[in-house]
Short mmCIF file of C-alpha atoms and ligand atoms in Angstrom, two decimals:
data_model
loop_
_atom_site.label_atom_id
_atom_site.label_comp_id
_atom_site.label_asym_id
_atom_site.label_seq_id
_atom_site.Cartn_x
_atom_site.Cartn_y
_atom_site.Cartn_z
CA MET A 1 -4.85 -3.57 6.97
CA ALA A 2 -5.68 -4.59 3.25
CA ASN A 3 -4.14 -7.54 2.06
CA VAL A 4 -2.69 -8.51 -2.15
CA SER A 5 -5.11 -11.29 -3.73
CA THR A 6 -4.27 -12.73 -6.69
CA SER A 7 -8.02 -12.82 -8.42
CA TYR A 8 -10.04 -9.76 -7.79
CA ASP A 9 -13.53 -8.47 -9.90
CA TYR A 10 -13.05 -4.63 -10.38
CA LEU A 11 -9.85 -2.92 -10.49
CA PHE A 12 -10.30 0.67 -9.73
CA LYS A 13 -7.18 3.51 -9.63
CA VAL A 14 -6.69 5.49 -7.38
CA LEU A 15 -4.68 8.97 -6.96
CA LEU A 16 -3.45 10.82 -4.16
CA CYS A 17 -2.95 14.62 -4.75
CA GLY A 18 -1.85 17.32 -2.63
CA ASP A 19 0.87 19.73 -1.79
CA CYS A 20 4.15 18.18 -0.65
CA GLY A 21 5.18 16.95 2.40
CA VAL A 22 1.05 16.83 3.33
CA GLY A 23 1.68 12.70 4.02
CA LYS A 24 0.31 11.18 1.07
CA THR A 25 3.07 8.70 0.62
CA SER A 26 2.86 8.24 4.52
CA MET A 27 -1.16 7.97 4.44
CA LEU A 28 -0.34 5.22 1.35
CA CYS A 29 2.65 2.99 3.47
CA ARG A 30 0.07 2.92 6.75
CA PHE A 31 -2.77 1.65 4.47
CA ILE A 32 -1.13 -0.90 2.98
CA SER A 33 2.02 -1.90 4.95
CA ASP A 34 1.34 -0.31 8.29
CA GLU A 35 4.44 1.46 9.04
CA MET A 36 5.73 5.07 7.85
CA ASN A 37 9.09 6.51 7.90
CA ASP A 38 9.91 9.53 9.73
CA ALA A 39 11.84 10.95 7.75
CA TYR A 40 10.78 13.34 4.67
CA ILE A 41 11.77 11.83 1.35
CA ALA A 42 9.70 13.58 -1.82
CA THR A 43 8.26 11.43 -4.00
CA ILE A 44 9.98 11.96 -7.50
CA GLY A 45 6.76 11.21 -10.09
CA VAL A 46 4.51 9.01 -9.39
CA ASP A 47 4.58 5.49 -7.19
CA PHE A 48 2.22 3.39 -7.46
CA LYS A 49 0.91 0.77 -5.00
CA LEU A 50 -0.95 -2.21 -5.23
CA THR A 51 -3.82 -4.52 -2.39
CA THR A 52 -7.20 -5.96 -3.09
CA LEU A 53 -10.08 -5.32 -0.88
CA GLU A 54 -13.14 -7.44 -0.24
CA MET A 55 -16.13 -5.48 -0.12
CA ARG A 56 -20.30 -6.06 -0.86
CA GLY A 57 -19.18 -9.86 -2.12
CA LYS A 58 -16.23 -8.89 -4.57
CA MET A 59 -12.99 -8.75 -4.59
CA ILE A 60 -11.97 -4.99 -5.16
CA LYS A 61 -8.05 -4.81 -6.72
CA LEU A 62 -6.88 -1.09 -5.80
CA GLN A 63 -4.32 0.51 -7.70
CA ILE A 64 -3.37 3.39 -6.04
CA TRP A 65 -0.84 6.45 -7.52
CA ASP A 66 0.80 8.34 -5.45
CA THR A 67 1.77 11.15 -7.33
CA ALA A 68 4.77 13.59 -6.14
CA GLY A 69 3.43 17.10 -4.68
CA GLN A 70 6.17 19.33 -6.03
CA GLU A 71 5.23 21.82 -8.84
CA ARG A 72 8.11 20.35 -10.97
CA PHE A 73 5.71 17.30 -11.53
CA LYS A 74 2.33 18.69 -12.33
CA ALA A 75 3.11 18.43 -15.88
CA LEU A 76 3.57 15.03 -15.64
CA THR A 77 0.89 14.22 -12.86
CA ALA A 78 -1.65 15.38 -14.51
CA GLN A 79 -1.37 12.50 -17.45
CA TYR A 80 -2.63 10.41 -14.63
CA TYR A 81 -5.34 11.85 -13.54
CA ARG A 82 -7.87 11.10 -16.42
CA ARG A 83 -7.24 7.17 -15.56
CA ALA A 84 -8.74 7.28 -11.88
CA GLN A 85 -11.99 6.10 -10.97
CA GLY A 86 -11.28 8.07 -7.60
CA ILE A 87 -8.96 11.15 -6.84
CA MET A 88 -8.01 11.30 -2.68
CA LEU A 89 -7.00 15.18 -2.00
CA VAL A 90 -5.11 15.82 1.11
CA TYR A 91 -4.36 18.49 2.98
CA ASP A 92 -2.28 19.27 6.44
CA ILE A 93 -3.91 20.20 9.27
CA THR A 94 -1.18 21.51 10.52
CA ASN A 95 -0.12 24.48 7.63
CA GLU A 96 -2.92 26.08 6.13
CA GLN A 97 -1.39 27.16 3.03
CA THR A 98 -1.31 23.48 2.04
CA PHE A 99 -5.99 23.90 2.47
CA GLU A 100 -5.65 26.78 0.83
CA ASN A 101 -4.21 25.50 -2.43
CA THR A 102 -6.32 22.84 -2.28
CA ALA A 103 -8.23 25.17 -5.01
CA SER A 104 -5.16 24.52 -7.74
CA TRP A 105 -5.33 21.17 -6.97
CA LEU A 106 -8.99 20.80 -7.26
CA ARG A 107 -8.65 23.15 -10.59
CA MET A 108 -6.21 20.80 -11.72
CA ILE A 109 -8.30 17.88 -10.83
CA GLN A 110 -11.42 19.92 -13.23
CA GLU A 111 -8.81 20.24 -16.15
CA ASN A 112 -7.85 17.00 -16.01
CA SER A 113 -9.97 14.21 -14.66
CA THR A 114 -12.98 12.32 -16.00
CA SER A 115 -16.26 14.38 -14.51
CA ASP A 116 -17.22 11.37 -12.91
CA VAL A 117 -14.37 11.42 -10.83
CA LYS A 118 -15.39 9.84 -7.90
CA LEU A 119 -12.90 12.46 -4.60
CA MET A 120 -12.46 12.70 -1.21
CA LEU A 121 -10.34 14.94 0.76
CA ILE A 122 -8.28 14.34 3.75
CA GLY A 123 -6.88 16.33 6.30
CA ASN A 124 -3.98 14.48 7.23
CA LYS A 125 -1.76 14.68 10.69
CA ILE A 126 -4.31 15.24 13.37
CA ASP A 127 -1.98 13.46 15.79
CA ASN A 128 -0.68 16.66 16.32
CA GLU A 129 -3.85 18.41 17.69
CA GLN A 130 -1.85 21.21 19.12
CA LYS A 131 -1.07 22.58 15.79
CA ARG A 132 -4.35 22.33 14.45
CA GLN A 133 -4.26 25.51 11.76
CA VAL A 134 -7.30 24.30 9.61
CA THR A 135 -11.11 23.41 11.47
CA THR A 136 -12.56 20.22 10.84
CA HIS A 137 -15.69 22.69 10.00
CA GLN A 138 -13.56 23.96 7.35
CA GLY A 139 -12.77 20.63 5.81
CA GLN A 140 -16.00 19.77 5.94
CA GLN A 141 -17.57 22.92 3.95
CA LEU A 142 -15.13 22.92 1.45
CA ALA A 143 -15.41 18.72 0.70
CA LYS A 144 -19.81 19.84 0.54
CA ASP A 145 -18.95 22.73 -1.62
CA TYR A 146 -17.11 20.09 -3.83
CA GLY A 147 -19.38 16.91 -3.53
CA MET A 148 -16.24 14.69 -2.32
CA ASP A 149 -15.94 12.40 0.97
CA PHE A 150 -14.49 13.85 3.93
CA PHE A 151 -12.15 12.37 5.97
CA GLU A 152 -9.54 13.95 9.24
CA ALA A 153 -6.77 11.40 9.90
CA SER A 154 -3.02 10.92 11.09
CA ALA A 155 -0.39 8.00 9.00
CA LEU A 156 1.49 9.12 12.38
CA SER A 157 -1.29 7.57 14.29
CA SER A 158 -2.93 5.52 12.31
CA GLU A 159 -5.92 7.16 13.21
CA ASN A 160 -8.95 6.98 10.03
CA VAL A 161 -5.84 5.95 7.84
CA SER A 162 -7.96 2.68 6.55
CA GLU A 163 -11.49 4.11 7.15
CA ALA A 164 -11.25 6.33 4.29
CA PHE A 165 -9.36 4.20 2.16
CA SER A 166 -12.33 1.65 2.29
CA THR A 167 -14.96 4.32 2.91
CA PHE A 168 -13.60 5.50 -0.38
CA THR A 169 -13.54 1.92 -2.07
CA GLU A 170 -16.45 1.50 -0.99
CA ASN A 171 -17.83 4.99 -2.95
CA ILE A 172 -16.50 4.49 -5.92
CA LEU A 173 -17.46 0.27 -5.85
CA LYS A 174 -20.96 1.80 -5.45
CA HIS A 175 -20.79 4.54 -8.47
CA MET A 176 -19.68 2.11 -10.18
CA GLN A 177 -22.13 -0.70 -10.17
CA GLY A 178 -25.04 1.97 -10.30
CA ARG A 179 -23.02 3.04 -14.02
CA TYR A 180 -23.28 0.11 -14.44
CA LYS A 181 -26.93 -1.19 -14.30
CA GLU A 182 -27.81 1.38 -16.44
CA MET A 183 -25.68 0.79 -19.19
CA VAL A 184 -26.82 -2.74 -19.05
CA GLY A 185 -30.05 -1.71 -20.81
CA SER A 186 -28.05 -0.43 -23.30
CA GLN A 187 -26.04 -4.01 -23.49
CA VAL A 188 -22.37 -2.08 -22.50
CA SER A 189 -20.20 -4.40 -19.90
CA LEU A 190 -18.56 -4.00 -17.56
CA ASN A 191 -15.57 -4.70 -19.68
CA LYS A 192 -15.92 -1.53 -21.88
CA LEU A 193 -15.92 0.67 -18.59
CA GLY A 194 -12.40 -0.56 -17.91
CA LEU A 195 -13.33 -1.65 -14.97
CA ASN A 196 -13.67 -5.49 -14.83
CA ASP A 197 -9.86 -6.22 -15.47
CA SER A 198 -10.08 -9.86 -14.74
CA SER A 199 -11.22 -10.96 -17.74
CA THR A 200 -8.18 -9.30 -19.81
CA LYS A 201 -5.44 -9.75 -16.53
CA PRO A 202 -4.13 -12.73 -15.32
CA LYS A 203 -5.30 -13.60 -11.89
CA ARG A 204 -1.72 -14.10 -10.33
CA GLU A 205 -0.50 -10.93 -9.97
CA SER A 206 3.01 -9.78 -8.80
CA PRO A 207 3.10 -8.66 -5.02
CA CYS A 208 2.68 -4.42 -5.42
CA ALA A 209 5.60 -2.11 -5.20
CA CYS A 210 5.99 -1.11 -2.10
P1 GTP B 301 5.84 14.25 -1.53
O1 GTP B 301 6.08 13.60 -1.98
O2 GTP B 301 6.91 15.63 -1.71
O3 GTP B 301 4.20 15.14 -2.49
O4 GTP B 301 5.40 14.32 0.33
P2 GTP B 301 4.57 13.52 0.79
O5 GTP B 301 2.98 14.41 0.49
O6 GTP B 301 3.96 12.39 0.06
O7 GTP B 301 4.28 13.97 2.05
P3 GTP B 301 5.16 12.55 3.46
O8 GTP B 301 3.85 11.91 3.40
O9 GTP B 301 6.45 12.23 2.40
O10 GTP B 301 5.57 13.02 4.77
C1 GTP B 301 5.65 14.35 4.89
C2 GTP B 301 6.74 14.25 6.58
O11 GTP B 301 4.97 14.00 6.71
C3 GTP B 301 7.43 13.23 6.58
O12 GTP B 301 8.25 13.34 7.29
C4 GTP B 301 6.41 13.05 7.41
O13 GTP B 301 7.27 11.69 8.17
C5 GTP B 301 4.83 13.88 8.34
N1 GTP B 301 3.88 12.96 8.56
C6 GTP B 301 3.22 12.03 7.47
N2 GTP B 301 1.81 11.83 7.58
C7 GTP B 301 1.87 12.49 8.96
C8 GTP B 301 0.96 12.28 10.31
O14 GTP B 301 0.07 11.57 10.17
N3 GTP B 301 1.48 13.42 11.09
C9 GTP B 301 2.36 13.67 11.06
N4 GTP B 301 3.01 14.20 12.66
N5 GTP B 301 3.78 14.23 10.20
C10 GTP B 301 3.37 12.83 9.63
#
Protein backbone atom coordinates (compact mmCIF):
# COMPACT_ATOMS: atom_id res chain seq x y z
CA MET A 1 0.00 0.00 0.00
CA ALA A 2 1.13 3.55 -0.67
CA ASN A 3 2.35 5.90 2.11
CA VAL A 4 2.05 9.61 2.59
CA SER A 5 5.46 11.27 2.84
CA THR A 6 6.39 14.84 3.62
CA SER A 7 8.98 15.42 0.89
CA TYR A 8 9.12 14.45 -2.74
CA ASP A 9 11.05 14.86 -5.96
CA TYR A 10 8.18 15.00 -8.43
CA LEU A 11 4.51 15.84 -8.24
CA PHE A 12 2.26 14.01 -10.70
CA LYS A 13 -1.39 14.82 -11.17
CA VAL A 14 -3.48 11.83 -12.14
CA LEU A 15 -7.16 11.94 -12.97
CA LEU A 16 -9.74 9.15 -12.79
CA CYS A 17 -12.66 9.27 -15.21
CA GLY A 18 -15.35 6.94 -16.52
CA ASP A 19 -19.07 6.30 -16.12
CA CYS A 20 -20.77 6.66 -12.78
CA GLY A 21 -20.72 3.50 -10.69
CA VAL A 22 -17.73 1.84 -12.40
CA GLY A 23 -15.75 2.04 -9.16
CA LYS A 24 -13.39 5.02 -9.49
CA THR A 25 -13.82 6.14 -5.88
CA SER A 26 -13.60 2.55 -4.67
CA MET A 27 -10.34 1.97 -6.55
CA LEU A 28 -8.86 5.12 -5.14
CA CYS A 29 -9.89 4.31 -1.56
CA ARG A 30 -8.50 0.79 -1.96
CA PHE A 31 -5.21 2.18 -3.20
CA ILE A 32 -4.84 4.97 -0.63
CA SER A 33 -6.20 3.38 2.52
CA ASP A 34 -6.84 -0.26 1.60
CA GLU A 35 -10.54 0.02 2.31
CA MET A 36 -13.75 0.22 0.32
CA ASN A 37 -17.28 1.30 1.01
CA ASP A 38 -19.94 -1.13 -0.30
CA ALA A 39 -22.53 1.63 -0.41
CA TYR A 40 -22.64 3.65 -3.60
CA ILE A 41 -22.19 7.34 -2.84
CA ALA A 42 -21.89 9.24 -6.10
CA THR A 43 -19.00 11.67 -6.31
CA ILE A 44 -20.10 15.28 -6.53
CA GLY A 45 -17.86 17.22 -8.88
CA VAL A 46 -14.23 16.40 -8.08
CA ASP A 47 -12.52 14.96 -5.03
CA PHE A 48 -8.82 14.30 -4.59
CA LYS A 49 -6.40 12.30 -2.51
CA LEU A 50 -2.65 12.47 -2.03
CA THR A 51 -0.05 9.78 -1.58
CA THR A 52 3.68 9.32 -2.10
CA LEU A 53 5.42 6.43 -3.82
CA GLU A 54 9.13 5.65 -4.03
CA MET A 55 10.15 4.71 -7.52
CA ARG A 56 13.50 4.44 -9.32
CA GLY A 57 15.16 6.24 -6.40
CA LYS A 58 12.73 9.16 -6.56
CA MET A 59 9.91 10.16 -4.25
CA ILE A 60 6.82 10.70 -6.35
CA LYS A 61 3.93 12.56 -4.90
CA LEU A 62 0.64 11.64 -6.52
CA GLN A 63 -2.30 13.99 -6.47
CA ILE A 64 -5.17 11.83 -7.68
CA TRP A 65 -8.38 13.51 -8.78
CA ASP A 66 -11.52 11.43 -8.60
CA THR A 67 -14.08 12.94 -10.97
CA ALA A 68 -17.82 12.39 -10.95
CA GLY A 69 -19.09 10.10 -13.70
CA GLN A 70 -22.46 11.80 -13.93
CA GLU A 71 -23.16 13.73 -17.13
CA ARG A 72 -24.16 16.89 -15.26
CA PHE A 73 -20.60 17.32 -13.94
CA LYS A 74 -18.79 16.96 -17.26
CA ALA A 75 -18.34 20.70 -17.88
CA LEU A 76 -16.83 21.06 -14.42
CA THR A 77 -14.59 18.00 -14.51
CA ALA A 78 -13.34 18.82 -18.03
CA GLN A 79 -11.45 21.75 -16.53
CA TYR A 80 -9.20 19.36 -14.60
CA TYR A 81 -8.04 17.29 -17.58
CA ARG A 82 -5.48 19.78 -18.87
CA ARG A 83 -3.54 19.81 -15.60
CA ALA A 84 -3.16 16.02 -15.48
CA GLN A 85 0.01 14.18 -16.47
CA GLY A 86 -1.95 10.91 -16.42
CA ILE A 87 -5.58 9.92 -16.91
CA MET A 88 -7.05 6.58 -15.84
CA LEU A 89 -10.21 5.69 -17.75
CA VAL A 90 -12.25 3.13 -15.82
CA TYR A 91 -15.08 0.88 -17.01
CA ASP A 92 -16.98 -1.95 -15.35
CA ILE A 93 -16.35 -5.39 -16.90
CA THR A 94 -19.85 -6.47 -15.80
CA ASN A 95 -21.53 -3.58 -17.63
CA GLU A 96 -20.99 -3.47 -21.39
CA GLN A 97 -22.49 0.01 -21.67
CA THR A 98 -19.69 1.45 -19.54
CA PHE A 99 -17.18 -0.06 -21.98
CA GLU A 100 -19.04 1.36 -24.99
CA ASN A 101 -19.11 4.73 -23.29
CA THR A 102 -15.31 4.80 -23.14
CA ALA A 103 -15.53 6.21 -26.70
CA SER A 104 -17.15 9.39 -25.41
CA TRP A 105 -14.70 9.57 -22.48
CA LEU A 106 -11.81 9.27 -24.94
CA ARG A 107 -13.28 12.15 -26.95
CA MET A 108 -13.51 14.16 -23.76
CA ILE A 109 -9.85 13.35 -23.01
CA GLN A 110 -8.74 14.30 -26.51
CA GLU A 111 -10.63 17.60 -26.36
CA ASN A 112 -9.52 18.64 -22.90
CA SER A 113 -6.11 17.20 -22.05
CA THR A 114 -2.58 17.97 -23.21
CA SER A 115 -1.30 15.97 -26.17
CA ASP A 116 1.37 14.10 -24.20
CA VAL A 117 -0.86 12.96 -21.34
CA LYS A 118 -0.35 9.28 -20.43
CA LEU A 119 -3.46 7.11 -20.46
CA MET A 120 -4.43 3.91 -18.69
CA LEU A 121 -7.57 1.86 -19.30
CA ILE A 122 -8.89 -0.12 -16.33
CA GLY A 123 -11.60 -2.76 -16.39
CA ASN A 124 -12.84 -2.91 -12.79
CA LYS A 125 -14.93 -5.47 -10.84
CA ILE A 126 -13.12 -8.64 -11.96
CA ASP A 127 -14.20 -10.26 -8.67
CA ASN A 128 -17.62 -10.58 -10.36
CA GLU A 129 -16.43 -12.90 -13.14
CA GLN A 130 -19.81 -14.66 -13.54
CA LYS A 131 -21.39 -11.37 -14.60
CA ARG A 132 -18.61 -10.40 -17.00
CA GLN A 133 -19.88 -8.70 -20.19
CA VAL A 134 -16.59 -7.32 -21.54
CA THR A 135 -13.79 -9.74 -22.41
CA THR A 136 -10.18 -9.13 -21.49
CA HIS A 137 -9.35 -9.16 -25.19
CA GLN A 138 -11.81 -6.31 -25.88
CA GLY A 139 -10.13 -4.22 -23.19
CA GLN A 140 -6.65 -5.05 -24.47
CA GLN A 141 -7.62 -4.19 -28.03
CA LEU A 142 -9.12 -0.83 -27.11
CA ALA A 143 -6.06 0.02 -25.01
CA LYS A 144 -3.79 -0.92 -27.91
CA ASP A 145 -5.78 1.18 -30.39
CA TYR A 146 -5.33 4.28 -28.23
CA GLY A 147 -1.82 3.58 -26.90
CA MET A 148 -3.07 3.15 -23.36
CA ASP A 149 -1.67 0.97 -20.58
CA PHE A 150 -4.22 -1.66 -19.57
CA PHE A 151 -5.19 -3.45 -16.38
CA GLU A 152 -8.18 -5.41 -15.17
CA ALA A 153 -8.68 -5.00 -11.44
CA SER A 154 -11.05 -5.27 -8.51
CA ALA A 155 -11.47 -2.59 -5.88
CA LEU A 156 -13.46 -5.16 -3.89
CA SER A 157 -10.81 -7.89 -3.73
CA SER A 158 -7.98 -5.36 -4.25
CA GLU A 159 -6.57 -7.46 -7.10
CA ASN A 160 -4.28 -5.41 -9.35
CA VAL A 161 -5.24 -2.06 -7.79
CA SER A 162 -1.80 -1.17 -6.40
CA GLU A 163 -0.19 -2.70 -9.47
CA ALA A 164 -2.23 -0.47 -11.79
CA PHE A 165 -1.41 2.74 -9.91
CA SER A 166 2.27 1.81 -9.50
CA THR A 167 2.74 0.82 -13.12
CA PHE A 168 0.99 3.96 -14.27
CA THR A 169 3.14 6.17 -12.02
CA GLU A 170 6.29 4.50 -13.26
CA ASN A 171 5.25 4.98 -16.87
CA ILE A 172 4.52 8.67 -16.27
CA LEU A 173 7.91 8.99 -14.57
CA LYS A 174 9.71 7.33 -17.49
CA HIS A 175 7.82 9.53 -19.93
CA MET A 176 8.59 12.73 -18.02
CA GLN A 177 12.25 11.84 -17.50
CA GLY A 178 12.52 11.19 -21.24
CA ARG A 179 10.97 14.58 -21.94
CA TYR A 180 13.29 16.23 -19.45
CA LYS A 181 16.38 14.73 -21.07
CA GLU A 182 15.23 16.05 -24.43
CA MET A 183 14.73 19.51 -22.96
CA VAL A 184 18.02 19.70 -21.05
CA GLY A 185 19.71 20.43 -24.35
CA SER A 186 17.65 23.58 -24.64
CA GLN A 187 18.36 24.57 -21.01
CA VAL A 188 14.78 24.16 -19.86
CA SER A 189 14.55 23.24 -16.19
CA LEU A 190 12.26 20.61 -14.71
CA ASN A 191 10.49 23.40 -12.86
CA LYS A 192 9.33 24.79 -16.17
CA LEU A 193 7.69 21.47 -16.90
CA GLY A 194 5.69 22.09 -13.73
CA LEU A 195 6.72 18.76 -12.26
CA ASN A 196 9.28 19.54 -9.59
CA ASP A 197 7.03 21.23 -7.11
CA SER A 198 9.43 20.50 -4.25
CA SER A 199 11.35 23.62 -5.19
CA THR A 200 8.32 25.85 -4.85
CA LYS A 201 6.27 24.11 -2.20
CA PRO A 202 7.07 23.46 1.45
CA LYS A 203 8.40 19.95 2.16
CA ARG A 204 5.78 19.38 4.84
CA GLU A 205 2.31 18.55 3.58
CA SER A 206 -0.98 18.05 5.32
CA PRO A 207 -2.32 14.48 5.15
CA CYS A 208 -4.53 13.37 2.31
CA ALA A 209 -8.12 14.46 2.10
CA CYS A 210 -9.46 10.89 2.39
P1 LIG B 1 -19.31 8.05 -9.45
O1 LIG B 1 -18.75 8.73 -8.25
O2 LIG B 1 -20.81 8.20 -9.54
O3 LIG B 1 -18.66 8.47 -10.72
O4 LIG B 1 -19.06 6.46 -9.27
P2 LIG B 1 -17.69 5.67 -9.07
O5 LIG B 1 -17.15 5.28 -10.41
O6 LIG B 1 -16.78 6.44 -8.18
O7 LIG B 1 -18.17 4.31 -8.36
P3 LIG B 1 -18.01 3.87 -6.83
O8 LIG B 1 -16.59 3.67 -6.47
O9 LIG B 1 -18.79 4.80 -6.00
O10 LIG B 1 -18.66 2.42 -6.87
C1 LIG B 1 -20.00 2.21 -7.34
C2 LIG B 1 -20.52 0.89 -6.78
O11 LIG B 1 -19.75 -0.20 -7.30
C3 LIG B 1 -20.44 0.79 -5.25
O12 LIG B 1 -21.60 0.15 -4.76
C4 LIG B 1 -19.22 -0.09 -5.01
O13 LIG B 1 -19.33 -0.84 -3.81
C5 LIG B 1 -19.23 -1.00 -6.25
N1 LIG B 1 -17.89 -1.45 -6.63
C6 LIG B 1 -16.80 -0.66 -6.82
N2 LIG B 1 -15.74 -1.39 -7.16
C7 LIG B 1 -16.15 -2.68 -7.17
C8 LIG B 1 -15.47 -3.92 -7.46
O14 LIG B 1 -14.28 -4.01 -7.75
N3 LIG B 1 -16.26 -5.05 -7.41
C9 LIG B 1 -17.57 -5.01 -7.09
N4 LIG B 1 -18.23 -6.17 -7.07
N5 LIG B 1 -18.22 -3.86 -6.80
C10 LIG B 1 -17.52 -2.72 -6.84
